[in-house]
Amino acid sequence: MDLSSLGIKAVHEFDGIHQSPLPQERLKAARKQASAFRERLMSEPPVQFYQSADMVRVPYPTWYAYSGVYTQSTYKFPYIHILNRIFIIQYHDFLGELKTLLFSPSDIEADRETPFFKRLTDKMPNWSPLENVVAPVIRDVAGALAEVGLMPEDVDYISYDHLHTQDIRRWLGTKGSKKDQAAYFPNAKILVHEREWQSASALLPVQADWYCPNGIDGIDPDKVIRFTGSIQLGEGLALVHTPGHTEGNHSLVARVPDGIRVTSENGVGADAYAPMYSTVDAIRRYAKETGMEVILNGNTLEGSNEQYISMVIEKTIAGPSQNPDFPNCASSSEATPYWLIPGHKVSHLIGEATFGTLQAGSMKHNAAQKAGA
């Protein structure tokens, strides 16, 4: 597909950074190009509107969240809590058209069928009464849109850093099955890396435990925009290929008034991206003893070296947050304190954020009419 016809441009800063057989050389090249990309994006205007909104809390194995940190510890509570968020972004593409992107719009009900979480709940007797305590829902996708004044037909694109736990059939609709369903977002298409889409259609068991069964089955191919490498959707907004956590992982990069925010699940929060400055003793000691610059979110570990490099790319592009010890990496599922796990601490929270002014459906339609006049 010719992405330029959609107002999308290829990003070339990261071409060739994975070619060297020497991991340290790949890391050096990646850091240099990420710095150049950050400098370029900082010169561009912020996106029209950016909002991250809390959706659902879920327990997540500590062993995965901070890969390697607790392998030599005698005791650590087996779970932390991560807070999944949706990101609502409006921007102008390179054709000058105002677009609305939903990043990480999780179908909370359908996503419960992810095998790992399905087994976890099946092991808990009388799960239903516990659900609102163990995995409370703050808002769903419909609620998040309603709060900002958007209708389902206003959404142009959906995207995910990767397809772990995601069932997208409700959002895009299905064809060719006994249970065909209309799309909740009638005008939306998914932006997905070619390698992620291909991988999700032919999973190994080590991957499949984290993907919703049949989560992409029956999707109209015309609603799937597959890309290779990295792309820029418009001024101040890009999807950068950051492989490792999955083969087709990509990160949302958004220019906003407080700098640049980078979103994925390569890491689960601030402590993962700057472990040397962590106030959590075990994480800080591990970083000092091993020289680890980042701590991987390691539930699949499809490519540990590449994930490590990808996280360095992310933190370099993001630059410092309000706390200068930690980068502006807004994890799509951020490790957060929760009363149910009193021993779980974090050093810095990125949290929710809102920037800019959103054009709701009627305003957006009127703007498009004026542009075409």
mmCIF file of C-alpha atoms in Angstrom:
data_model
loop_
_atom_site.group_PDB
_atom_site.id
_atom_site.type_symbol
_atom_site.label_atom_id
_atom_site.label_comp_id
_atom_site.label_asym_id
_atom_site.label_seq_id
_atom_site.Cartn_x
_atom_site.Cartn_y
_atom_site.Cartn_z
ATOM 1 C CA MET A 1 0.000 0.000 0.000
ATOM 2 C CA ASP A 2 1.205 3.506 -0.836
ATOM 3 C CA LEU A 3 1.113 5.129 2.578
ATOM 4 C CA SER A 4 1.795 8.583 1.124
ATOM 5 C CA SER A 5 -1.723 8.543 -0.328
ATOM 6 C CA LEU A 6 -2.939 8.357 3.283
ATOM 7 C CA GLY A 7 -0.830 11.313 4.377
ATOM 8 C CA ILE A 8 1.775 9.074 6.038
ATOM 9 C CA LYS A 9 5.546 9.265 5.530
ATOM 10 C CA ALA A 10 8.314 6.752 6.116
ATOM 11 C CA VAL A 11 10.811 7.473 8.891
ATOM 12 C CA HIS A 12 14.376 6.815 7.764
ATOM 13 C CA GLU A 13 16.432 7.691 10.854
ATOM 14 C CA PHE A 14 16.405 4.075 12.005
ATOM 15 C CA ASP A 15 17.175 2.411 8.682
ATOM 16 C CA GLY A 16 20.070 -0.017 9.072
ATOM 17 C CA ILE A 17 20.625 0.278 12.829
ATOM 18 C CA HIS A 18 20.134 -3.476 13.326
ATOM 19 C CA GLN A 19 22.654 -4.560 10.674
ATOM 20 C CA SER A 20 25.818 -4.911 12.748
ATOM 21 C CA PRO A 21 26.492 -8.383 14.208
ATOM 22 C CA LEU A 22 27.949 -6.618 17.262
ATOM 23 C CA PRO A 23 25.237 -5.785 19.835
ATOM 24 C CA GLN A 24 27.202 -2.844 21.240
ATOM 25 C CA GLU A 25 27.533 -1.363 17.762
ATOM 26 C CA ARG A 26 23.788 -1.730 17.219
ATOM 27 C CA LEU A 27 23.137 0.010 20.527
ATOM 28 C CA LYS A 28 25.521 2.839 19.652
ATOM 29 C CA ALA A 29 23.889 3.368 16.252
ATOM 30 C CA ALA A 30 20.418 3.223 17.767
ATOM 31 C CA ARG A 31 21.211 5.810 20.432
ATOM 32 C CA LYS A 32 22.721 8.180 17.869
ATOM 33 C CA GLN A 33 19.752 7.931 15.513
ATOM 34 C CA ALA A 34 17.222 8.203 18.324
ATOM 35 C CA SER A 35 18.898 11.432 19.427
ATOM 36 C CA ALA A 36 18.701 12.800 15.869
ATOM 37 C CA PHE A 37 15.051 11.796 15.598
ATOM 38 C CA ARG A 38 14.266 13.483 18.918
ATOM 39 C CA GLU A 39 15.930 16.681 17.764
ATOM 40 C CA ARG A 40 13.871 16.688 14.562
ATOM 41 C CA LEU A 41 10.575 15.972 16.311
ATOM 42 C CA MET A 42 11.190 18.630 18.959
ATOM 43 C CA SER A 43 11.304 21.190 16.134
ATOM 44 C CA GLU A 44 7.787 20.213 15.032
ATOM 45 C CA PRO A 45 4.538 21.542 16.537
ATOM 46 C CA PRO A 46 2.668 19.497 19.147
ATOM 47 C CA VAL A 47 -0.234 17.315 18.107
ATOM 48 C CA GLN A 48 -3.687 18.929 18.160
ATOM 49 C CA PHE A 49 -4.867 16.884 21.160
ATOM 50 C CA TYR A 50 -3.384 14.203 23.411
ATOM 51 C CA GLN A 51 -5.050 12.416 26.279
ATOM 52 C CA SER A 52 -4.113 9.304 28.219
ATOM 53 C CA ALA A 53 -6.905 7.853 30.345
ATOM 54 C CA ASP A 54 -6.909 5.045 32.914
ATOM 55 C CA MET A 55 -8.908 1.967 31.879
ATOM 56 C CA VAL A 56 -8.315 -1.150 33.957
ATOM 57 C CA ARG A 57 -5.959 -2.393 36.660
ATOM 58 C CA VAL A 58 -4.668 -5.954 36.386
ATOM 59 C CA PRO A 59 -2.285 -8.105 38.453
ATOM 60 C CA TYR A 60 0.914 -8.882 36.588
ATOM 61 C CA PRO A 61 3.737 -11.261 37.536
ATOM 62 C CA THR A 62 6.646 -9.453 39.147
ATOM 63 C CA TRP A 63 8.995 -11.933 37.473
ATOM 64 C CA TYR A 64 7.897 -10.656 34.045
ATOM 65 C CA ALA A 65 7.580 -6.966 34.917
ATOM 66 C CA TYR A 66 11.203 -6.610 36.044
ATOM 67 C CA SER A 67 12.940 -9.338 34.101
ATOM 68 C CA GLY A 68 16.037 -10.620 35.910
ATOM 69 C CA VAL A 69 15.776 -8.423 38.995
ATOM 70 C CA TYR A 70 14.363 -11.000 41.397
ATOM 71 C CA THR A 71 15.924 -14.189 40.046
ATOM 72 C CA GLN A 72 18.390 -14.293 42.956
ATOM 73 C CA SER A 73 15.994 -13.011 45.620
ATOM 74 C CA THR A 74 14.658 -15.346 48.287
ATOM 75 C CA TYR A 75 11.255 -13.648 48.398
ATOM 76 C CA LYS A 76 9.198 -11.185 46.438
ATOM 77 C CA PHE A 77 5.424 -10.905 46.239
ATOM 78 C CA PRO A 78 4.551 -12.711 42.991
ATOM 79 C CA TYR A 79 2.422 -9.913 41.505
ATOM 80 C CA ILE A 80 2.493 -6.180 41.001
ATOM 81 C CA HIS A 81 -0.353 -4.096 39.604
ATOM 82 C CA ILE A 82 -0.246 -2.488 36.175
ATOM 83 C CA LEU A 83 -2.688 0.179 35.022
ATOM 84 C CA ASN A 84 -3.703 -0.059 31.374
ATOM 85 C CA ARG A 85 -4.476 3.200 29.568
ATOM 86 C CA ILE A 86 -6.012 4.373 26.314
ATOM 87 C CA PHE A 87 -4.426 7.223 24.349
ATOM 88 C CA ILE A 88 -6.659 9.549 22.312
ATOM 89 C CA ILE A 89 -4.777 11.679 19.817
ATOM 90 C CA GLN A 90 -5.816 14.180 17.158
ATOM 91 C CA TYR A 91 -3.282 15.389 14.634
ATOM 92 C CA HIS A 92 -2.981 16.717 11.108
ATOM 93 C CA ASP A 93 -1.591 14.225 8.606
ATOM 94 C CA PHE A 94 0.736 15.224 5.776
ATOM 95 C CA LEU A 95 -2.249 15.933 3.525
ATOM 96 C CA GLY A 96 -3.447 18.499 6.050
ATOM 97 C CA GLU A 97 -6.431 16.433 7.211
ATOM 98 C CA LEU A 98 -7.363 16.216 10.879
ATOM 99 C CA LYS A 99 -7.275 12.590 12.057
ATOM 100 C CA THR A 100 -8.214 10.843 15.288
ATOM 101 C CA LEU A 101 -6.099 7.933 16.519
ATOM 102 C CA LEU A 102 -6.887 5.620 19.415
ATOM 103 C CA PHE A 103 -3.775 3.941 20.744
ATOM 104 C CA SER A 104 -4.244 0.847 22.917
ATOM 105 C CA PRO A 105 -8.076 0.715 22.912
ATOM 106 C CA SER A 106 -8.509 -2.521 24.847
ATOM 107 C CA ASP A 107 -11.759 -4.485 24.601
ATOM 108 C CA ILE A 108 -11.772 -5.326 28.300
ATOM 109 C CA GLU A 109 -14.419 -8.043 28.109
ATOM 110 C CA ALA A 110 -12.950 -9.884 25.115
ATOM 111 C CA ASP A 111 -9.374 -9.516 26.332
ATOM 112 C CA ARG A 112 -10.153 -11.634 29.389
ATOM 113 C CA GLU A 113 -9.873 -14.654 27.090
ATOM 114 C CA THR A 114 -6.083 -14.204 26.902
ATOM 115 C CA PRO A 115 -4.891 -17.688 27.971
ATOM 116 C CA PHE A 116 -2.551 -16.486 30.727
ATOM 117 C CA PHE A 117 -5.211 -14.380 32.438
ATOM 118 C CA LYS A 118 -7.925 -16.949 31.737
ATOM 119 C CA ARG A 119 -5.943 -19.597 33.644
ATOM 120 C CA LEU A 120 -5.247 -17.146 36.446
ATOM 121 C CA THR A 121 -8.929 -16.398 37.027
ATOM 122 C CA ASP A 122 -9.907 -20.041 36.641
ATOM 123 C CA LYS A 123 -7.602 -20.867 39.566
ATOM 124 C CA MET A 124 -9.411 -18.402 41.811
ATOM 125 C CA PRO A 125 -12.592 -19.782 43.379
ATOM 126 C CA ASN A 126 -15.577 -17.440 43.262
ATOM 127 C CA TRP A 127 -13.720 -15.080 40.918
ATOM 128 C CA SER A 128 -16.694 -12.826 40.089
ATOM 129 C CA PRO A 129 -17.028 -11.228 43.545
ATOM 130 C CA LEU A 130 -13.266 -10.616 43.582
ATOM 131 C CA GLU A 131 -12.976 -9.114 40.119
ATOM 132 C CA ASN A 132 -13.835 -5.546 41.054
ATOM 133 C CA VAL A 133 -11.171 -5.686 43.753
ATOM 134 C CA VAL A 134 -8.381 -7.558 41.970
ATOM 135 C CA ALA A 135 -8.921 -6.065 38.492
ATOM 136 C CA PRO A 136 -11.104 -2.963 38.823
ATOM 137 C CA VAL A 137 -12.291 -1.199 35.663
ATOM 138 C CA ILE A 138 -12.018 2.593 35.765
ATOM 139 C CA ARG A 139 -13.568 3.194 32.334
ATOM 140 C CA ASP A 140 -13.975 1.341 29.052
ATOM 141 C CA VAL A 141 -13.288 2.614 25.538
ATOM 142 C CA ALA A 142 -16.834 3.887 25.049
ATOM 143 C CA GLY A 143 -16.629 5.783 28.319
ATOM 144 C CA ALA A 144 -13.276 7.339 27.457
ATOM 145 C CA LEU A 145 -14.619 8.614 24.132
ATOM 146 C CA ALA A 146 -17.821 9.939 25.672
ATOM 147 C CA GLU A 147 -15.844 11.909 28.247
ATOM 148 C CA VAL A 148 -14.086 13.905 25.524
ATOM 149 C CA GLY A 149 -17.117 14.171 23.233
ATOM 150 C CA LEU A 150 -16.134 11.738 20.475
ATOM 151 C CA MET A 151 -18.462 9.365 18.656
ATOM 152 C CA PRO A 152 -17.347 5.966 17.295
ATOM 153 C CA GLU A 153 -17.588 7.273 13.719
ATOM 154 C CA ASP A 154 -15.053 10.010 14.549
ATOM 155 C CA VAL A 155 -12.217 7.496 14.904
ATOM 156 C CA ASP A 156 -9.943 7.185 11.855
ATOM 157 C CA TYR A 157 -7.308 4.783 13.162
ATOM 158 C CA ILE A 158 -6.648 2.401 16.000
ATOM 159 C CA SER A 159 -3.219 1.011 16.840
ATOM 160 C CA TYR A 160 -1.400 -0.981 19.521
ATOM 161 C CA ASP A 161 2.280 -1.174 20.372
ATOM 162 C CA HIS A 162 1.761 -4.939 19.949
ATOM 163 C CA LEU A 163 -1.199 -7.323 19.970
ATOM 164 C CA HIS A 164 -0.690 -9.081 23.310
ATOM 165 C CA THR A 165 -4.089 -9.536 25.018
ATOM 166 C CA GLN A 166 -5.906 -7.678 22.229
ATOM 167 C CA ASP A 167 -9.107 -8.768 20.484
ATOM 168 C CA ILE A 168 -9.880 -6.214 17.785
ATOM 169 C CA ARG A 169 -12.905 -7.887 16.213
ATOM 170 C CA ARG A 170 -15.438 -5.720 18.025
ATOM 171 C CA TRP A 171 -13.733 -2.523 16.919
ATOM 172 C CA LEU A 172 -13.279 -3.331 13.208
ATOM 173 C CA GLY A 173 -16.015 -5.901 12.684
ATOM 174 C CA THR A 174 -15.713 -9.322 11.066
ATOM 175 C CA LYS A 175 -16.715 -11.015 7.827
ATOM 176 C CA GLY A 176 -16.835 -14.604 6.617
ATOM 177 C CA SER A 177 -17.713 -16.281 9.904
ATOM 178 C CA LYS A 178 -20.892 -17.541 11.537
ATOM 179 C CA LYS A 179 -20.766 -14.648 13.972
ATOM 180 C CA ASP A 180 -20.183 -11.712 11.663
ATOM 181 C CA GLN A 181 -20.418 -8.426 13.507
ATOM 182 C CA ALA A 182 -20.577 -4.796 12.489
ATOM 183 C CA ALA A 183 -17.646 -2.566 13.364
ATOM 184 C CA TYR A 184 -17.989 -0.445 16.496
ATOM 185 C CA PHE A 185 -15.726 2.074 14.752
ATOM 186 C CA PRO A 186 -17.289 2.129 11.263
ATOM 187 C CA ASN A 187 -14.653 4.382 9.680
ATOM 188 C CA ALA A 188 -11.556 3.096 11.452
ATOM 189 C CA LYS A 189 -8.591 1.097 10.197
ATOM 190 C CA ILE A 190 -5.802 -0.479 12.207
ATOM 191 C CA LEU A 191 -2.192 0.637 11.822
ATOM 192 C CA VAL A 192 -0.018 -2.394 12.553
ATOM 193 C CA HIS A 193 3.537 -3.420 11.833
ATOM 194 C CA GLU A 194 3.796 -6.087 9.143
ATOM 195 C CA ARG A 195 5.779 -8.421 11.395
ATOM 196 C CA GLU A 196 3.280 -8.127 14.242
ATOM 197 C CA TRP A 197 0.323 -8.958 12.004
ATOM 198 C CA GLN A 198 2.101 -11.922 10.455
ATOM 199 C CA SER A 199 3.324 -13.180 13.829
ATOM 200 C CA ALA A 200 -0.152 -12.986 15.373
ATOM 201 C CA SER A 201 -1.490 -15.249 12.624
ATOM 202 C CA ALA A 202 1.051 -18.048 13.220
ATOM 203 C CA LEU A 203 2.022 -18.103 16.896
ATOM 204 C CA LEU A 204 4.346 -20.446 18.745
ATOM 205 C CA PRO A 205 3.195 -21.619 22.201
ATOM 206 C CA VAL A 206 5.660 -19.275 23.908
ATOM 207 C CA GLN A 207 3.826 -16.367 22.233
ATOM 208 C CA ALA A 208 0.277 -17.703 22.151
ATOM 209 C CA ASP A 209 -0.212 -17.595 25.926
ATOM 210 C CA TRP A 210 -0.390 -13.792 25.639
ATOM 211 C CA TYR A 211 -2.535 -13.377 22.516
ATOM 212 C CA CYS A 212 -6.340 -13.517 22.508
ATOM 213 C CA PRO A 213 -7.481 -16.636 20.650
ATOM 214 C CA ASN A 214 -8.805 -15.636 17.218
ATOM 215 C CA GLY A 215 -8.419 -11.969 18.135
ATOM 216 C CA ILE A 216 -7.759 -10.879 14.547
ATOM 217 C CA ASP A 217 -9.833 -13.490 12.696
ATOM 218 C CA GLY A 218 -12.306 -12.279 10.110
ATOM 219 C CA ILE A 219 -10.999 -8.709 9.927
ATOM 220 C CA ASP A 220 -11.523 -7.142 6.499
ATOM 221 C CA PRO A 221 -8.030 -6.850 4.922
ATOM 222 C CA ASP A 222 -8.985 -3.421 3.590
ATOM 223 C CA LYS A 223 -9.175 -2.231 7.195
ATOM 224 C CA VAL A 224 -5.629 -3.341 7.954
ATOM 225 C CA ILE A 225 -2.828 -0.893 7.124
ATOM 226 C CA ARG A 226 0.414 -2.808 7.473
ATOM 227 C CA PHE A 227 3.730 -0.969 7.477
ATOM 228 C CA THR A 228 7.380 -1.889 7.670
ATOM 229 C CA GLY A 229 10.079 0.028 9.486
ATOM 230 C CA SER A 230 8.890 3.217 11.185
ATOM 231 C CA ILE A 231 6.343 5.765 9.988
ATOM 232 C CA GLN A 232 5.320 9.319 10.745
ATOM 233 C CA LEU A 233 1.576 9.962 10.723
ATOM 234 C CA GLY A 234 1.855 13.735 10.716
ATOM 235 C CA GLU A 235 3.839 16.528 12.271
ATOM 236 C CA GLY A 236 4.662 15.566 15.836
ATOM 237 C CA LEU A 237 3.388 11.976 15.660
ATOM 238 C CA ALA A 238 5.137 8.731 14.719
ATOM 239 C CA LEU A 239 5.071 4.964 15.153
ATOM 240 C CA VAL A 240 8.650 3.767 15.637
ATOM 241 C CA HIS A 241 9.475 0.085 15.207
ATOM 242 C CA THR A 242 10.885 -1.099 18.546
ATOM 243 C CA PRO A 243 11.215 -4.886 18.250
ATOM 244 C CA GLY A 244 12.048 -7.303 21.026
ATOM 245 C CA HIS A 245 9.045 -7.595 23.305
ATOM 246 C CA THR A 246 7.406 -8.891 20.141
ATOM 247 C CA GLU A 247 8.827 -9.006 16.631
ATOM 248 C CA GLY A 248 6.513 -6.276 15.392
ATOM 249 C CA ASN A 249 6.419 -4.077 18.480
ATOM 250 C CA HIS A 250 6.194 -0.366 17.733
ATOM 251 C CA SER A 251 6.119 2.680 19.980
ATOM 252 C CA LEU A 252 3.855 5.702 19.858
ATOM 253 C CA VAL A 253 5.911 8.895 19.739
ATOM 254 C CA ALA A 254 3.953 12.103 20.304
ATOM 255 C CA ARG A 255 5.212 15.675 20.434
ATOM 256 C CA VAL A 256 3.292 17.400 23.226
ATOM 257 C CA PRO A 257 3.743 20.666 25.153
ATOM 258 C CA ASP A 258 5.852 19.000 27.851
ATOM 259 C CA GLY A 259 8.252 17.530 25.274
ATOM 260 C CA ILE A 260 7.886 14.098 23.720
ATOM 261 C CA ARG A 261 5.946 11.174 25.167
ATOM 262 C CA VAL A 262 6.832 7.636 24.090
ATOM 263 C CA THR A 263 4.449 4.760 24.708
ATOM 264 C CA SER A 264 4.807 0.977 24.566
ATOM 265 C CA GLU A 265 5.001 -2.021 26.901
ATOM 266 C CA ASN A 266 8.689 -2.701 26.395
ATOM 267 C CA GLY A 267 8.986 -1.457 29.968
ATOM 268 C CA VAL A 268 6.325 -1.195 32.680
ATOM 269 C CA GLY A 269 7.220 2.202 34.084
ATOM 270 C CA ALA A 270 9.860 4.663 35.223
ATOM 271 C CA ASP A 271 11.877 2.135 37.228
ATOM 272 C CA ALA A 272 12.277 0.002 34.108
ATOM 273 C CA TYR A 273 13.638 2.877 32.015
ATOM 274 C CA ALA A 274 16.028 4.331 34.601
ATOM 275 C CA PRO A 275 16.787 1.541 37.091
ATOM 276 C CA MET A 276 20.011 3.180 38.264
ATOM 277 C CA TYR A 277 17.880 5.943 39.830
ATOM 278 C CA SER A 278 15.182 3.659 41.232
ATOM 279 C CA THR A 279 14.157 4.094 44.841
ATOM 280 C CA VAL A 280 13.295 0.382 44.883
ATOM 281 C CA ASP A 281 16.399 -1.184 46.440
ATOM 282 C CA ALA A 282 16.293 -4.478 44.513
ATOM 283 C CA ILE A 283 15.941 -2.751 41.132
ATOM 284 C CA ARG A 284 18.669 -0.172 41.821
ATOM 285 C CA ARG A 285 21.101 -2.801 43.169
ATOM 286 C CA TYR A 286 20.479 -5.066 40.178
ATOM 287 C CA ALA A 287 21.206 -2.217 37.773
ATOM 288 C CA LYS A 288 24.416 -1.293 39.567
ATOM 289 C CA GLU A 289 25.634 -4.881 39.833
ATOM 290 C CA THR A 290 24.900 -5.787 36.195
ATOM 291 C CA GLY A 291 25.253 -2.464 34.377
ATOM 292 C CA MET A 292 21.699 -2.822 33.011
ATOM 293 C CA GLU A 293 20.548 0.491 31.594
ATOM 294 C CA VAL A 294 16.940 -0.699 31.304
ATOM 295 C CA ILE A 295 14.850 -3.548 32.732
ATOM 296 C CA LEU A 296 12.834 -5.555 30.219
ATOM 297 C CA ASN A 297 9.159 -6.415 30.443
ATOM 298 C CA GLY A 298 9.845 -10.090 29.828
ATOM 299 C CA ASN A 299 6.676 -12.143 29.515
ATOM 300 C CA THR A 300 7.703 -13.506 26.094
ATOM 301 C CA LEU A 301 11.275 -12.335 25.448
ATOM 302 C CA GLU A 302 11.080 -12.852 21.703
ATOM 303 C CA GLY A 303 14.288 -10.868 21.271
ATOM 304 C CA SER A 304 15.977 -9.694 24.464
ATOM 305 C CA ASN A 305 18.896 -7.868 22.844
ATOM 306 C CA GLU A 306 16.603 -6.017 20.480
ATOM 307 C CA GLN A 307 14.169 -5.149 23.269
ATOM 308 C CA TYR A 308 17.022 -3.717 25.318
ATOM 309 C CA ILE A 309 18.112 -1.570 22.366
ATOM 310 C CA SER A 310 14.504 -0.571 21.697
ATOM 311 C CA MET A 311 14.062 0.664 25.254
ATOM 312 C CA VAL A 312 17.208 2.785 24.920
ATOM 313 C CA ILE A 313 15.750 4.206 21.697
ATOM 314 C CA GLU A 314 12.518 5.015 23.531
ATOM 315 C CA LYS A 315 14.141 6.761 26.496
ATOM 316 C CA THR A 316 16.472 8.718 24.196
ATOM 317 C CA ILE A 317 13.596 9.969 22.044
ATOM 318 C CA ALA A 318 11.467 10.773 25.090
ATOM 319 C CA GLY A 319 14.021 12.835 26.970
ATOM 320 C CA PRO A 320 13.471 13.778 30.625
ATOM 321 C CA SER A 321 10.082 13.830 32.313
ATOM 322 C CA GLN A 322 9.025 16.249 35.044
ATOM 323 C CA ASN A 323 11.368 14.250 37.252
ATOM 324 C CA PRO A 324 14.661 14.627 35.350
ATOM 325 C CA ASP A 325 15.973 11.298 36.664
ATOM 326 C CA PHE A 326 13.351 9.461 34.605
ATOM 327 C CA PRO A 327 12.471 9.671 30.898
ATOM 328 C CA ASN A 328 9.075 10.695 29.544
ATOM 329 C CA CYS A 329 8.122 7.104 28.692
ATOM 330 C CA ALA A 330 4.376 6.746 29.214
ATOM 331 C CA SER A 331 3.984 2.973 29.343
ATOM 332 C CA SER A 332 0.656 1.777 27.953
ATOM 333 C CA SER A 333 0.396 -0.420 31.064
ATOM 334 C CA GLU A 334 2.222 1.369 33.882
ATOM 335 C CA ALA A 335 3.257 -0.268 37.139
ATOM 336 C CA THR A 336 1.323 1.575 39.835
ATOM 337 C CA PRO A 337 0.917 1.259 43.605
ATOM 338 C CA TYR A 338 -2.283 -0.435 44.742
ATOM 339 C CA TRP A 339 -3.562 -1.041 48.261
ATOM 340 C CA LEU A 340 -3.995 -4.749 47.550
ATOM 341 C CA ILE A 341 -0.195 -5.071 47.206
ATOM 342 C CA PRO A 342 1.140 -2.721 49.908
ATOM 343 C CA GLY A 343 4.775 -3.660 49.301
ATOM 344 C CA HIS A 344 4.752 -2.539 45.673
ATOM 345 C CA LYS A 345 6.485 0.824 45.271
ATOM 346 C CA VAL A 346 7.414 2.880 42.211
ATOM 347 C CA SER A 347 9.890 5.732 41.960
ATOM 348 C CA HIS A 348 7.946 8.008 39.617
ATOM 349 C CA LEU A 349 4.530 7.897 37.970
ATOM 350 C CA ILE A 350 3.876 9.324 34.522
ATOM 351 C CA GLY A 351 0.121 8.914 35.023
ATOM 352 C CA GLU A 352 -2.712 10.414 33.007
ATOM 353 C CA ALA A 353 -2.245 13.554 30.914
ATOM 354 C CA THR A 354 -4.252 15.897 28.690
ATOM 355 C CA PHE A 355 -2.854 18.441 26.243
ATOM 356 C CA GLY A 356 -4.396 20.610 23.552
ATOM 357 C CA THR A 357 -7.939 20.997 22.283
ATOM 358 C CA LEU A 358 -10.011 18.214 20.766
ATOM 359 C CA GLN A 359 -12.356 18.791 17.840
ATOM 360 C CA ALA A 360 -15.442 16.667 18.397
ATOM 361 C CA GLY A 361 -17.349 15.123 15.512
ATOM 362 C CA SER A 362 -19.369 18.088 14.269
ATOM 363 C CA MET A 363 -16.438 20.491 14.596
ATOM 364 C CA LYS A 364 -14.147 18.099 12.760
ATOM 365 C CA HIS A 365 -16.709 17.671 9.969
ATOM 366 C CA ASN A 366 -17.099 21.434 9.578
ATOM 367 C CA ALA A 367 -13.321 21.898 9.472
ATOM 368 C CA ALA A 368 -13.049 19.282 6.719
ATOM 369 C CA GLN A 369 -15.773 21.023 4.705
ATOM 370 C CA LYS A 370 -13.970 24.367 4.984
ATOM 371 C CA ALA A 371 -10.688 22.788 3.919
ATOM 372 C CA GLY A 372 -12.371 21.356 0.820
ATOM 373 C CA ALA A 373 -14.176 24.568 -0.079
#
